[in-house]
Amino acid sequence: MTPDRLLARDDPAWWRHAVIYQIYPRSFADGDGDGIGDLAGITSRLPSISELGVDALWLSPFFTSPQNDGGYDVADYVGVDPLFGSIEDFDALLDRAHELGMRVIIDIVPNHSSDQHAWFQAALAAAPGSPERDRYLFREGRGENGELAPNNWTSTFGGPAWSRLPDGQWYLHIFDSTQPDLNWRNERVRSDFHDILRFWLDRGVDGFRVDVAHGMIKAEGLPDYHPHEFADRIGVDPSVALTKEGPNPPYMLQRELHEIWREWRTVVEEYGPDRVLCAEAWVEPLTRLADWVRPDEMHQAFNFSYLEAPWDARALRATIDSSIAAFGSVGAPSTWVLSNHDVVRHATRFGITSAVAPGEGIGPRNADSVDAALGLARARAATLVMLSLPGSSYLYQGEELGLPEAIDLPDDARRDPSWFRTGGERYGRDGCRVPLPWEAADPALGFSPTGAAWLPQPEDWRALARDLQSVDELSTLSLYRSALSARRSRELGAGSLEWLDGYPATALAFRNSGLTVIANLGRDPLELPEGTRLVSSNPFAGTALPPDHCVWILED
Ligand code: NOJ
């Protein structure tokens, strides 16, 4: 930690320019040796993350859960799952992170609970039409005997979005059948969640990443969804909000959501201006996403348009411009993100050289579609571009090691519900959730003291272990450290972007806070301006920037 560093802890507006590091607890570090990461494991490794130079942590769920969806199926919102430790372990983690100057945001999963939650169990035990059932979305079926689902919605994980109970009623689950959707038109649901927010704020958390923030309210009457008809009718009207499923699904993007955010904003502000809400909202275009971060709603929303942009200078420039304009139009900082626990790691994604079906993921069947060396070179360059942009960036654990997607996972090791619900058609997300390599010579590459790991680590990850990269100045880890340190000392997160003229359309060239950033996404080397090269994504000699490289230059 540099002495002149303004710690996120001491800066109420920290979230406007922070670098936030996502920890997926199951796969970060295992303290007790059962092969599953835990809170004590995280605490013991926090110095490495602070040393990396990030401002804050986002912890994916560690709450009581049957773990059917990696903890995004919560059975008790104020309990720590024994798999991950105890509430005391959580307090110790929070204290240690704060001591090291890092903020901590946690994940809140309000769209649905686990079917093991006491609320759902009470609903099952109660009669149709009861207040217990009104906490969820129970409905009678269609057809003569109610044997058809109440509408035609499908689950994001594949298969139907409705399951039927022995008493004949159906319940809605936009995700797995063990993740029943809560009814956010129910006042008790709303006030219980205010209490849950306060429970964690009282313990000292700095904010929340809000899961499926765009899906919590469903259209009145739960109408069928006909995306294609609707899309044809509206054409490509950019004012219409889109999700991955298509335009305006009745189970997403409802206007009443904004009331919820206003209520939540009031709750977090009781604790001061430095407690934040960040929306997980797969919403396009960015002009619509901006509605979520108006001054009295969420503070931030993930910029999935950026994550999904291809390695193409025109597309990236357009996304950067529209992000800054859209978020800026409501006074919010833009966010940037390249990887998380739901997508193919960007070191692999940028190396995909032939078409992969949307949502299929990468696994043994389509492994040939990936050029790993190209992917890593581009990923390093893409990260350098991202970290030079004004606003707040999210990193996903392991990207600082250049980890690729784990492609060769055996079928019987896979755990993602989308793998099961599509009969293996989609590989799902296990490949980006493999336990981290810490020490090359230790059991489970240092992930756990016993050598156990809930998903097998690829043998070639040994060479990527953190201890080896720490002492290699050309490693991806060293690149992240240098970039994060320069980003902080030059305050790039709080800066502003000015595009530079005179570069080909296949390049990104801009200035931020006195730094010139040039990325070459074309096929030919690119002549560089004079100046001191502060950081470069990969080493290169001469005055021209090779393809798939990015460099930060200080004018002399
Ligand atoms: C988004 C989370 O990031 C993902 O991991 C989860 O499966 C779904 N929401 C459902 O909670």
Coordinates of C-alpha atoms and ligand atoms in Angstrom, one line a residue:
M1 CA 0.0 0.0 0.0
T2 CA 1.5 3.4 -1.0
P3 CA 1.4 5.9 1.8
D4 CA -0.2 8.6 -0.3
R5 CA -3.0 6.4 -1.4
L6 CA -6.4 7.8 -0.6
L7 CA -8.1 4.7 0.8
A8 CA -11.5 3.9 -0.4
R9 CA -12.4 3.6 3.3
D10 CA -11.7 7.4 3.7
D11 CA -13.5 8.6 0.6
P12 CA -17.3 8.8 0.6
A13 CA -17.4 9.0 -3.2
W14 CA -15.2 6.0 -3.5
W15 CA -17.6 4.1 -5.8
R16 CA -17.4 6.7 -8.5
H17 CA -13.9 5.7 -9.5
A18 CA -13.2 2.4 -7.6
V19 CA -11.8 -0.8 -8.9
I20 CA -13.9 -3.5 -7.3
Y21 CA -12.7 -7.1 -7.2
Q22 CA -15.3 -9.8 -7.3
I23 CA -14.7 -12.8 -5.0
Y24 CA -16.7 -16.0 -5.7
P25 CA -16.3 -17.5 -2.2
R26 CA -16.6 -21.2 -3.3
S27 CA -13.6 -20.9 -5.5
F28 CA -11.3 -18.3 -3.9
A29 CA -9.5 -20.0 -1.0
D30 CA -10.4 -22.9 1.2
G31 CA -9.4 -22.5 4.9
D32 CA -10.8 -25.8 6.3
G33 CA -9.7 -28.2 3.6
D34 CA -13.1 -29.5 2.5
G35 CA -12.4 -28.5 -1.1
I36 CA -14.9 -25.5 -1.0
G37 CA -13.7 -22.0 -0.5
D38 CA -14.8 -20.2 2.7
L39 CA -14.7 -16.9 4.5
A40 CA -11.7 -17.8 6.7
G41 CA -9.8 -18.7 3.5
I42 CA -10.7 -15.3 2.0
T43 CA -9.6 -13.4 5.1
S44 CA -6.2 -15.2 5.1
R45 CA -5.7 -14.1 1.4
L46 CA -6.8 -10.5 1.7
P47 CA -3.4 -9.0 1.8
S48 CA -2.7 -10.4 -1.8
I49 CA -5.8 -8.6 -3.0
S50 CA -5.0 -5.4 -1.3
E51 CA -1.5 -5.5 -2.6
L52 CA -2.9 -5.9 -6.1
G53 CA -4.2 -2.3 -5.6
V54 CA -8.0 -2.6 -5.7
D55 CA -10.4 -0.4 -3.7
A56 CA -13.2 -2.7 -2.8
L57 CA -14.4 -6.3 -2.8
W58 CA -17.7 -7.7 -4.0
L59 CA -18.5 -11.0 -2.3
S60 CA -20.8 -13.3 -4.2
P61 CA -23.4 -15.1 -1.9
F62 CA -22.2 -16.9 1.2
F63 CA -25.6 -17.1 2.8
T64 CA -27.4 -20.3 4.0
S65 CA -28.3 -22.2 0.9
P66 CA -28.7 -25.7 -0.5
Q67 CA -26.3 -24.5 -3.2
N68 CA -28.3 -25.5 -6.2
D69 CA -27.2 -22.3 -8.0
G70 CA -23.9 -21.6 -6.3
G71 CA -25.6 -19.8 -3.4
Y72 CA -27.9 -17.7 -5.6
D73 CA -30.6 -19.8 -4.0
V74 CA -30.8 -18.3 -0.5
A75 CA -32.5 -20.1 2.3
D76 CA -31.7 -17.5 5.0
Y77 CA -30.7 -14.0 4.0
V78 CA -29.1 -13.2 7.3
G79 CA -27.4 -16.5 8.0
V80 CA -23.9 -17.6 6.8
D81 CA -23.9 -21.1 5.3
P82 CA -21.8 -23.4 7.5
L83 CA -20.0 -24.4 4.3
F84 CA -18.5 -20.9 4.3
G85 CA -18.1 -20.4 8.1
S86 CA -20.0 -18.4 10.6
I87 CA -21.2 -14.8 11.1
E88 CA -18.1 -14.2 13.2
D89 CA -16.0 -15.3 10.2
F90 CA -17.9 -12.7 8.2
D91 CA -17.2 -10.0 10.7
A92 CA -13.5 -10.9 10.8
L93 CA -13.4 -10.7 7.0
L94 CA -15.1 -7.3 7.0
D95 CA -12.8 -5.9 9.7
R96 CA -9.7 -7.2 7.9
A97 CA -10.8 -5.8 4.6
H98 CA -11.5 -2.4 6.2
E99 CA -8.2 -2.4 8.0
L100 CA -6.5 -2.9 4.6
G101 CA -8.4 0.1 3.3
M102 CA -10.8 -1.9 1.1
R103 CA -14.6 -1.5 1.0
V104 CA -16.8 -4.5 0.9
I105 CA -20.1 -5.0 -1.0
I106 CA -22.1 -8.1 -0.7
D107 CA -24.6 -9.8 -3.0
I108 CA -28.3 -9.6 -2.3
V109 CA -30.6 -11.9 -4.2
P110 CA -34.2 -10.5 -4.0
N111 CA -35.8 -11.8 -7.2
H112 CA -36.2 -15.3 -5.8
S113 CA -35.3 -17.3 -2.7
S114 CA -34.4 -21.0 -2.3
D115 CA -37.3 -23.4 -2.1
Q116 CA -35.8 -24.2 1.3
H117 CA -36.4 -20.7 2.7
A118 CA -38.9 -20.7 5.6
W119 CA -41.1 -18.4 3.6
F120 CA -41.5 -20.9 0.8
Q121 CA -41.9 -23.8 3.1
A122 CA -44.7 -21.9 4.9
A123 CA -46.3 -21.2 1.5
L124 CA -46.2 -24.9 0.6
A125 CA -47.8 -25.8 3.9
A126 CA -50.5 -23.1 3.5
A127 CA -53.6 -23.2 1.3
P128 CA -54.0 -21.6 -2.1
G129 CA -54.9 -17.9 -1.7
S130 CA -53.2 -17.6 1.8
P131 CA -51.0 -14.7 2.7
E132 CA -48.1 -17.2 2.9
R133 CA -48.6 -18.1 -0.8
D134 CA -48.9 -14.4 -1.7
R135 CA -45.2 -13.9 -0.9
Y136 CA -44.5 -15.9 -4.1
L137 CA -46.1 -16.2 -7.5
F138 CA -48.5 -19.1 -7.2
R139 CA -51.2 -19.4 -9.9
E140 CA -53.8 -21.9 -11.1
G141 CA -52.9 -23.6 -14.4
R142 CA -54.6 -23.3 -17.7
G143 CA -56.4 -26.1 -19.5
E144 CA -59.5 -28.0 -18.4
N145 CA -57.9 -29.3 -15.2
G146 CA -55.3 -26.7 -14.8
E147 CA -52.8 -29.1 -16.3
L148 CA -51.1 -26.4 -18.4
A149 CA -48.7 -23.8 -17.0
P150 CA -50.3 -20.4 -16.3
N151 CA -48.4 -18.8 -19.2
N152 CA -45.7 -19.5 -21.7
W153 CA -42.6 -18.1 -19.9
T154 CA -39.4 -20.2 -20.0
S155 CA -36.6 -20.4 -17.4
T156 CA -33.4 -18.5 -18.1
F157 CA -31.6 -21.8 -17.3
G158 CA -33.7 -23.7 -19.9
G159 CA -37.0 -25.5 -19.6
P160 CA -40.3 -24.2 -18.3
A161 CA -40.5 -21.3 -15.8
W162 CA -43.4 -23.0 -13.8
S163 CA -43.6 -26.1 -11.6
R164 CA -46.7 -27.7 -10.3
L165 CA -47.5 -28.7 -6.7
P166 CA -49.4 -31.8 -5.7
D167 CA -52.4 -29.6 -4.8
G168 CA -52.6 -28.4 -8.4
Q169 CA -51.2 -24.9 -8.1
W170 CA -48.2 -23.7 -10.1
Y171 CA -45.3 -21.5 -8.9
L172 CA -43.1 -19.3 -11.0
H173 CA -39.3 -19.6 -11.2
I174 CA -37.5 -17.6 -13.8
F175 CA -34.4 -19.6 -12.8
D176 CA -34.2 -23.1 -11.4
S177 CA -37.3 -24.8 -10.0
T178 CA -35.6 -24.6 -6.6
Q179 CA -35.5 -20.8 -6.9
P180 CA -39.2 -19.6 -6.6
D181 CA -39.7 -15.9 -7.6
L182 CA -40.9 -13.6 -4.8
N183 CA -43.9 -11.4 -5.2
W184 CA -42.6 -7.8 -5.1
R185 CA -46.1 -6.4 -5.1
N186 CA -46.4 -7.8 -1.6
E187 CA -45.7 -5.3 1.2
R188 CA -44.3 -7.8 3.6
V189 CA -41.7 -8.9 1.0
R190 CA -40.7 -5.3 0.6
S191 CA -40.4 -4.5 4.3
D192 CA -38.6 -7.8 5.1
F193 CA -35.9 -6.9 2.5
H194 CA -35.5 -3.5 4.1
D195 CA -34.7 -5.3 7.4
I196 CA -32.3 -7.6 5.6
L197 CA -30.4 -4.6 4.1
R198 CA -30.3 -3.0 7.6
F199 CA -29.0 -6.2 9.1
W200 CA -25.9 -6.2 6.9
L201 CA -25.5 -2.4 6.9
D202 CA -25.5 -2.6 10.8
R203 CA -22.6 -5.0 10.5
G204 CA -20.7 -2.5 8.4
V205 CA -21.0 -3.6 4.8
D206 CA -20.5 -0.8 2.3
G207 CA -23.2 -1.8 -0.1
F208 CA -24.9 -4.4 -2.2
R209 CA -24.7 -5.9 -5.7
V210 CA -28.4 -6.5 -6.5
D211 CA -29.0 -9.8 -8.3
V212 CA -31.5 -9.8 -11.2
A213 CA -32.4 -6.2 -10.4
H214 CA -34.3 -5.9 -13.7
G215 CA -36.6 -8.9 -13.1
M216 CA -38.1 -8.4 -9.6
I217 CA -41.5 -7.2 -10.7
K218 CA -43.7 -9.0 -13.2
A219 CA -46.4 -7.4 -15.5
E220 CA -49.9 -7.4 -13.9
G221 CA -51.8 -10.5 -15.0
L222 CA -48.6 -12.4 -16.0
P223 CA -49.3 -12.3 -19.8
D224 CA -47.8 -14.6 -22.3
Y225 CA -44.6 -13.4 -23.9
H226 CA -44.2 -13.3 -27.7
P227 CA -40.9 -11.7 -28.3
H228 CA -40.8 -12.1 -32.0
E229 CA -44.2 -10.7 -32.7
F230 CA -43.4 -7.8 -30.4
A231 CA -40.0 -7.2 -32.0
D232 CA -41.5 -7.2 -35.5
R233 CA -44.1 -4.6 -34.4
I234 CA -41.6 -2.3 -32.9
G235 CA -38.8 -2.8 -35.4
V236 CA -35.6 -1.7 -33.8
D237 CA -36.8 1.3 -31.9
P238 CA -33.8 2.2 -29.7
S239 CA -36.1 3.6 -27.0
V240 CA -37.3 0.1 -26.2
A241 CA -35.4 -1.7 -23.5
L242 CA -34.1 -5.1 -24.3
T243 CA -32.8 -8.0 -22.2
K244 CA -31.1 -11.1 -23.4
E245 CA -34.6 -12.6 -23.9
G246 CA -35.7 -9.8 -26.2
P247 CA -37.7 -6.6 -26.0
N248 CA -39.7 -5.8 -22.8
P249 CA -40.4 -9.3 -21.5
P250 CA -43.3 -9.1 -19.0
Y251 CA -41.1 -10.7 -16.3
M252 CA -38.5 -7.9 -16.6
L253 CA -38.1 -4.1 -16.9
Q254 CA -41.4 -3.1 -15.3
R255 CA -41.7 0.5 -14.3
E256 CA -42.6 -0.3 -10.7
L257 CA -39.1 -1.5 -10.1
H258 CA -38.0 2.2 -9.8
E259 CA -40.2 2.6 -6.7
I260 CA -38.3 -0.3 -5.1
W261 CA -34.9 1.3 -5.9
R262 CA -36.1 4.6 -4.4
E263 CA -37.1 2.8 -1.2
W264 CA -33.8 1.0 -1.1
R265 CA -31.8 4.1 -1.7
T266 CA -33.5 5.7 1.3
V267 CA -32.5 2.7 3.5
V268 CA -28.9 2.7 2.5
E269 CA -28.6 6.5 2.8
E270 CA -29.7 6.2 6.5
Y271 CA -26.1 4.8 6.9
G272 CA -24.4 7.6 5.0
P273 CA -23.6 8.7 1.4
D274 CA -20.9 6.1 1.1
R275 CA -23.1 3.0 1.1
V276 CA -24.0 1.9 -2.4
L277 CA -26.3 -0.2 -4.6
C278 CA -25.1 -1.7 -7.8
A279 CA -27.6 -3.3 -10.2
E280 CA -27.1 -6.5 -12.0
A281 CA -29.4 -5.5 -14.9
W282 CA -28.9 -7.0 -18.4
V283 CA -30.6 -4.1 -20.0
E284 CA -30.0 -2.5 -23.4
P285 CA -29.6 0.1 -24.8
L286 CA -27.5 2.0 -22.3
T287 CA -29.9 5.0 -22.5
R288 CA -32.5 2.8 -20.8
L289 CA -30.1 1.3 -18.3
A290 CA -29.4 4.9 -17.2
D291 CA -32.9 5.1 -15.7
W292 CA -31.7 2.7 -13.1
V293 CA -29.0 5.0 -11.8
R294 CA -30.8 8.2 -11.5
P295 CA -29.8 10.2 -8.4
D296 CA -32.5 8.7 -6.1
E297 CA -32.2 5.1 -7.4
M298 CA -29.1 2.8 -7.7
H299 CA -25.6 4.2 -7.6
Q300 CA -24.3 2.0 -10.3
A301 CA -25.3 -0.6 -12.8
F302 CA -23.1 -3.2 -14.5
N303 CA -22.2 -2.3 -18.0
F304 CA -22.9 -5.5 -19.8
S305 CA -22.9 -3.8 -23.1
Y306 CA -19.2 -3.3 -22.6
L307 CA -18.7 -6.8 -21.5
E308 CA -20.4 -8.1 -24.6
A309 CA -18.7 -5.8 -27.0
P310 CA -16.5 -7.7 -29.5
W311 CA -12.7 -7.1 -30.0
D312 CA -13.4 -4.5 -32.6
A313 CA -12.3 -0.9 -32.3
R314 CA -15.4 0.7 -33.8
A315 CA -17.7 -1.3 -31.6
L316 CA -15.7 -0.6 -28.5
R317 CA -15.5 3.1 -29.2
A318 CA -19.2 3.3 -29.8
T319 CA -19.9 1.5 -26.5
I320 CA -17.5 3.6 -24.5
D321 CA -19.1 6.8 -25.9
S322 CA -22.6 5.7 -25.3
S323 CA -21.7 4.5 -21.8
I324 CA -20.2 7.8 -20.8
A325 CA -23.0 9.7 -22.3
A326 CA -25.8 7.6 -20.9
F327 CA -24.6 7.2 -17.4
G328 CA -23.3 10.8 -17.4
S329 CA -26.8 12.1 -18.5
V330 CA -28.1 11.2 -15.0
G331 CA -24.9 12.1 -13.1
A332 CA -23.7 8.5 -12.6
P333 CA -20.2 7.2 -13.3
S334 CA -19.9 4.6 -16.0
T335 CA -18.9 1.1 -14.9
W336 CA -16.8 -1.3 -16.9
V337 CA -16.5 -5.0 -16.7
L338 CA -15.0 -7.8 -18.8
S339 CA -15.5 -11.0 -16.7
N340 CA -17.6 -12.3 -13.9
H341 CA -18.9 -15.7 -12.6
D342 CA -21.6 -16.0 -15.3
V343 CA -19.6 -15.5 -18.5
V344 CA -16.7 -17.2 -20.3
R345 CA -13.5 -15.7 -19.0
H346 CA -12.3 -12.9 -21.2
A347 CA -8.9 -14.5 -21.8
T348 CA -10.8 -17.2 -23.6
R349 CA -13.7 -15.2 -25.0
F350 CA -11.4 -12.9 -27.0
G351 CA -9.7 -16.0 -28.5
I352 CA -12.8 -17.5 -29.9
T353 CA -12.1 -17.8 -33.6
S354 CA -15.1 -19.6 -35.0
A355 CA -18.8 -19.3 -34.1
V356 CA -20.1 -20.7 -30.9
A357 CA -23.9 -20.9 -30.4
P358 CA -25.2 -18.1 -28.2
G359 CA -25.2 -19.3 -24.6
E360 CA -23.5 -22.6 -25.3
G361 CA -20.3 -21.8 -23.4
I362 CA -17.0 -23.4 -24.1
G363 CA -16.3 -27.1 -23.3
P364 CA -14.7 -30.1 -24.9
R365 CA -17.1 -30.1 -27.8
N366 CA -16.1 -26.7 -29.2
A367 CA -12.6 -26.4 -27.6
D368 CA -11.1 -26.1 -31.2
S369 CA -12.9 -22.8 -31.5
V370 CA -10.4 -21.1 -29.2
D371 CA -6.9 -19.7 -29.8
A372 CA -5.6 -19.4 -26.2
A373 CA -2.5 -17.3 -27.0
L374 CA -4.5 -14.8 -29.0
G375 CA -7.2 -14.7 -26.3
L376 CA -4.6 -13.9 -23.6
A377 CA -2.9 -11.2 -25.7
R378 CA -6.2 -9.5 -26.4
A379 CA -7.4 -9.9 -22.8
R380 CA -4.3 -8.2 -21.5
A381 CA -4.8 -5.4 -24.0
A382 CA -8.5 -5.1 -23.2
T383 CA -7.8 -4.9 -19.5
L384 CA -5.4 -2.1 -20.1
V385 CA -8.0 -0.2 -22.1
M386 CA -10.6 -0.8 -19.4
L387 CA -8.4 0.3 -16.5
S388 CA -7.6 3.6 -18.3
L389 CA -11.3 4.6 -18.6
P390 CA -12.9 7.1 -16.2
G391 CA -15.5 5.5 -13.9
S392 CA -15.5 2.3 -11.9
S393 CA -14.1 -1.1 -13.0
Y394 CA -15.1 -4.5 -11.8
L395 CA -12.5 -7.3 -11.9
Y396 CA -13.3 -11.0 -11.5
Q397 CA -11.1 -13.2 -9.3
G398 CA -8.4 -14.9 -11.4
E399 CA -8.4 -12.5 -14.3
E400 CA -5.3 -10.9 -12.8
L401 CA -3.6 -14.3 -13.4
G402 CA -4.8 -14.3 -17.0
L403 CA -6.8 -17.5 -16.2
P404 CA -8.6 -18.9 -19.2
E405 CA -11.9 -20.7 -19.0
A406 CA -11.4 -24.3 -17.8
I407 CA -12.5 -26.2 -20.9
D408 CA -11.9 -29.9 -20.1
L409 CA -14.1 -30.3 -17.1
P410 CA -15.5 -33.8 -16.9
D411 CA -19.3 -33.9 -17.3
D412 CA -19.8 -35.4 -13.9
A413 CA -18.0 -32.5 -12.2
R414 CA -20.3 -29.9 -13.6
R415 CA -22.7 -28.2 -11.2
D416 CA -24.4 -25.4 -13.1
P417 CA -28.2 -25.8 -13.2
S418 CA -28.2 -24.7 -16.9
W419 CA -26.1 -27.7 -17.8
F420 CA -28.7 -30.0 -16.2
R421 CA -31.8 -28.1 -17.4
T422 CA -30.6 -28.2 -21.1
G423 CA -29.5 -31.8 -21.0
G424 CA -25.9 -30.7 -21.6
E425 CA -26.6 -28.5 -24.6
R426 CA -25.2 -25.5 -22.6
Y427 CA -21.9 -26.0 -20.8
G428 CA -22.9 -23.4 -18.3
R429 CA -20.7 -21.4 -16.1
D430 CA -18.5 -24.0 -14.2
G431 CA -15.6 -23.3 -16.5
C432 CA -15.1 -19.8 -15.0
R433 CA -15.6 -20.9 -11.4
V434 CA -12.7 -23.3 -11.0
P435 CA -10.7 -22.8 -7.7
L436 CA -7.9 -20.4 -8.0
P437 CA -4.2 -21.4 -8.2
W438 CA -2.2 -19.7 -5.5
E439 CA 1.1 -21.7 -5.0
A440 CA 2.4 -23.9 -7.8
A441 CA 4.0 -26.5 -5.6
D442 CA 1.2 -26.9 -3.1
P443 CA -1.8 -29.3 -3.0
A444 CA -4.7 -28.0 -5.1
L445 CA -2.2 -25.3 -6.2
G446 CA -2.6 -23.7 -2.8
F447 CA -6.4 -23.5 -2.9
S448 CA -6.9 -25.9 0.0
P449 CA -4.5 -27.4 2.5
T450 CA -5.7 -30.9 1.8
G451 CA -5.6 -30.8 -2.0
A452 CA -9.3 -31.0 -2.3
A453 CA -11.1 -28.8 -4.9
W454 CA -14.8 -28.9 -5.8
L455 CA -13.9 -28.6 -9.5
P456 CA -10.7 -30.0 -10.9
Q457 CA -8.0 -27.4 -11.7
P458 CA -6.4 -27.8 -15.2
E459 CA -2.8 -29.1 -15.0
D460 CA -1.6 -26.2 -17.0
W461 CA -2.8 -23.7 -14.4
R462 CA 0.3 -24.7 -12.3
A463 CA 2.3 -22.3 -14.5
L464 CA -0.2 -19.6 -13.8
A465 CA -0.1 -19.8 -10.0
R466 CA 0.1 -16.5 -8.2
D467 CA 3.4 -17.2 -6.5
L468 CA 5.2 -17.8 -9.8
Q469 CA 3.6 -14.7 -11.4
S470 CA 4.5 -12.5 -8.4
V471 CA 8.2 -12.8 -9.2
D472 CA 7.8 -12.6 -13.0
E473 CA 7.7 -9.0 -14.2
L474 CA 6.2 -10.0 -17.5
S475 CA 3.3 -11.9 -15.9
T476 CA -0.3 -10.9 -16.2
L477 CA -0.3 -10.4 -12.4
S478 CA 2.6 -7.9 -12.8
L479 CA 0.7 -6.1 -15.5
Y480 CA -2.4 -5.7 -13.3
R481 CA -0.3 -4.4 -10.5
S482 CA 1.5 -1.8 -12.6
A483 CA -1.7 -0.8 -14.3
L484 CA -3.7 -0.5 -11.0
S485 CA -0.9 1.5 -9.4
A486 CA -0.6 3.9 -12.3
R487 CA -4.4 4.2 -12.5
R488 CA -4.5 5.2 -8.9
S489 CA -1.6 7.6 -8.9
R490 CA -2.8 9.4 -12.0
E491 CA -6.5 9.2 -10.8
L492 CA -7.7 7.8 -14.1
G493 CA -10.9 6.7 -12.6
A494 CA -11.8 10.3 -11.8
G495 CA -10.6 11.7 -15.1
S496 CA -12.2 12.3 -18.5
L497 CA -11.7 10.9 -21.9
E498 CA -10.7 12.8 -25.0
W499 CA -10.4 10.8 -28.3
L500 CA -7.3 11.5 -30.4
D501 CA -7.4 12.2 -34.1
G502 CA -5.1 10.8 -36.7
Y503 CA -5.4 7.1 -35.8
P504 CA -6.9 4.4 -38.0
A505 CA -10.5 3.2 -37.3
T506 CA -9.0 -0.1 -36.1
A507 CA -7.3 1.7 -33.2
L508 CA -8.5 3.1 -29.9
A509 CA -6.6 6.2 -29.1
F510 CA -7.5 8.6 -26.3
R511 CA -6.2 10.8 -23.5
N512 CA -7.2 10.7 -19.9
S513 CA -5.5 12.7 -17.1
G514 CA -2.4 13.4 -19.1
L515 CA -1.9 9.8 -20.2
T516 CA -2.2 8.7 -23.8
V517 CA -3.7 5.3 -24.3
I518 CA -3.4 3.5 -27.6
A519 CA -4.7 0.0 -28.4
N520 CA -4.2 -1.7 -31.8
L521 CA -7.1 -3.9 -32.8
G522 CA -6.0 -4.0 -36.4
R523 CA -3.7 -6.3 -38.3
D524 CA -0.8 -3.9 -39.0
P525 CA 1.7 -2.4 -36.6
L526 CA 0.7 1.2 -35.5
E527 CA 3.3 4.0 -35.3
L528 CA 3.4 5.4 -31.8
P529 CA 3.8 9.0 -30.6
E530 CA 6.9 10.0 -28.7
G531 CA 6.8 9.6 -24.9
T532 CA 7.6 7.3 -22.1
R533 CA 5.9 4.0 -22.1
L534 CA 4.4 3.6 -18.7
V535 CA 2.6 0.3 -19.1
S536 CA 2.2 -2.0 -22.0
S537 CA -0.1 -5.0 -22.3
N538 CA 2.8 -7.2 -23.7
P539 CA 6.4 -6.3 -24.3
F540 CA 7.4 -5.1 -27.7
A541 CA 10.4 -3.5 -29.3
G542 CA 10.6 -0.6 -31.7
T543 CA 8.4 2.4 -32.3
A544 CA 5.3 0.6 -33.7
L545 CA 2.6 -1.0 -31.6
P546 CA 1.9 -4.6 -32.7
P547 CA -1.6 -5.9 -33.3
D548 CA -3.6 -6.8 -30.1
H549 CA -1.4 -4.7 -27.9
C550 CA -2.3 -1.6 -25.8
V551 CA 0.2 0.9 -24.3
W552 CA -0.1 3.8 -21.9
I553 CA 2.3 6.6 -22.8
L554 CA 3.3 9.7 -20.9
E555 CA 4.2 12.6 -23.1
D556 CA 7.8 13.7 -22.4
Ligands
NOJ1 C1 -27.4 -13.7 -11.7 C2 -26.2 -14.3 -11.0 O1 -25.0 -13.6 -11.3 C3 -26.2 -15.8 -11.4 O2 -25.0 -16.4 -11.0 C4 -27.4 -16.4 -10.9 O3 -27.5 -17.8 -11.4 C5 -28.7 -15.7 -11.4 N1 -28.6 -14.3 -11.2 C6 -29.9 -16.2 -10.6 O4 -29.7 -15.7 -9.3

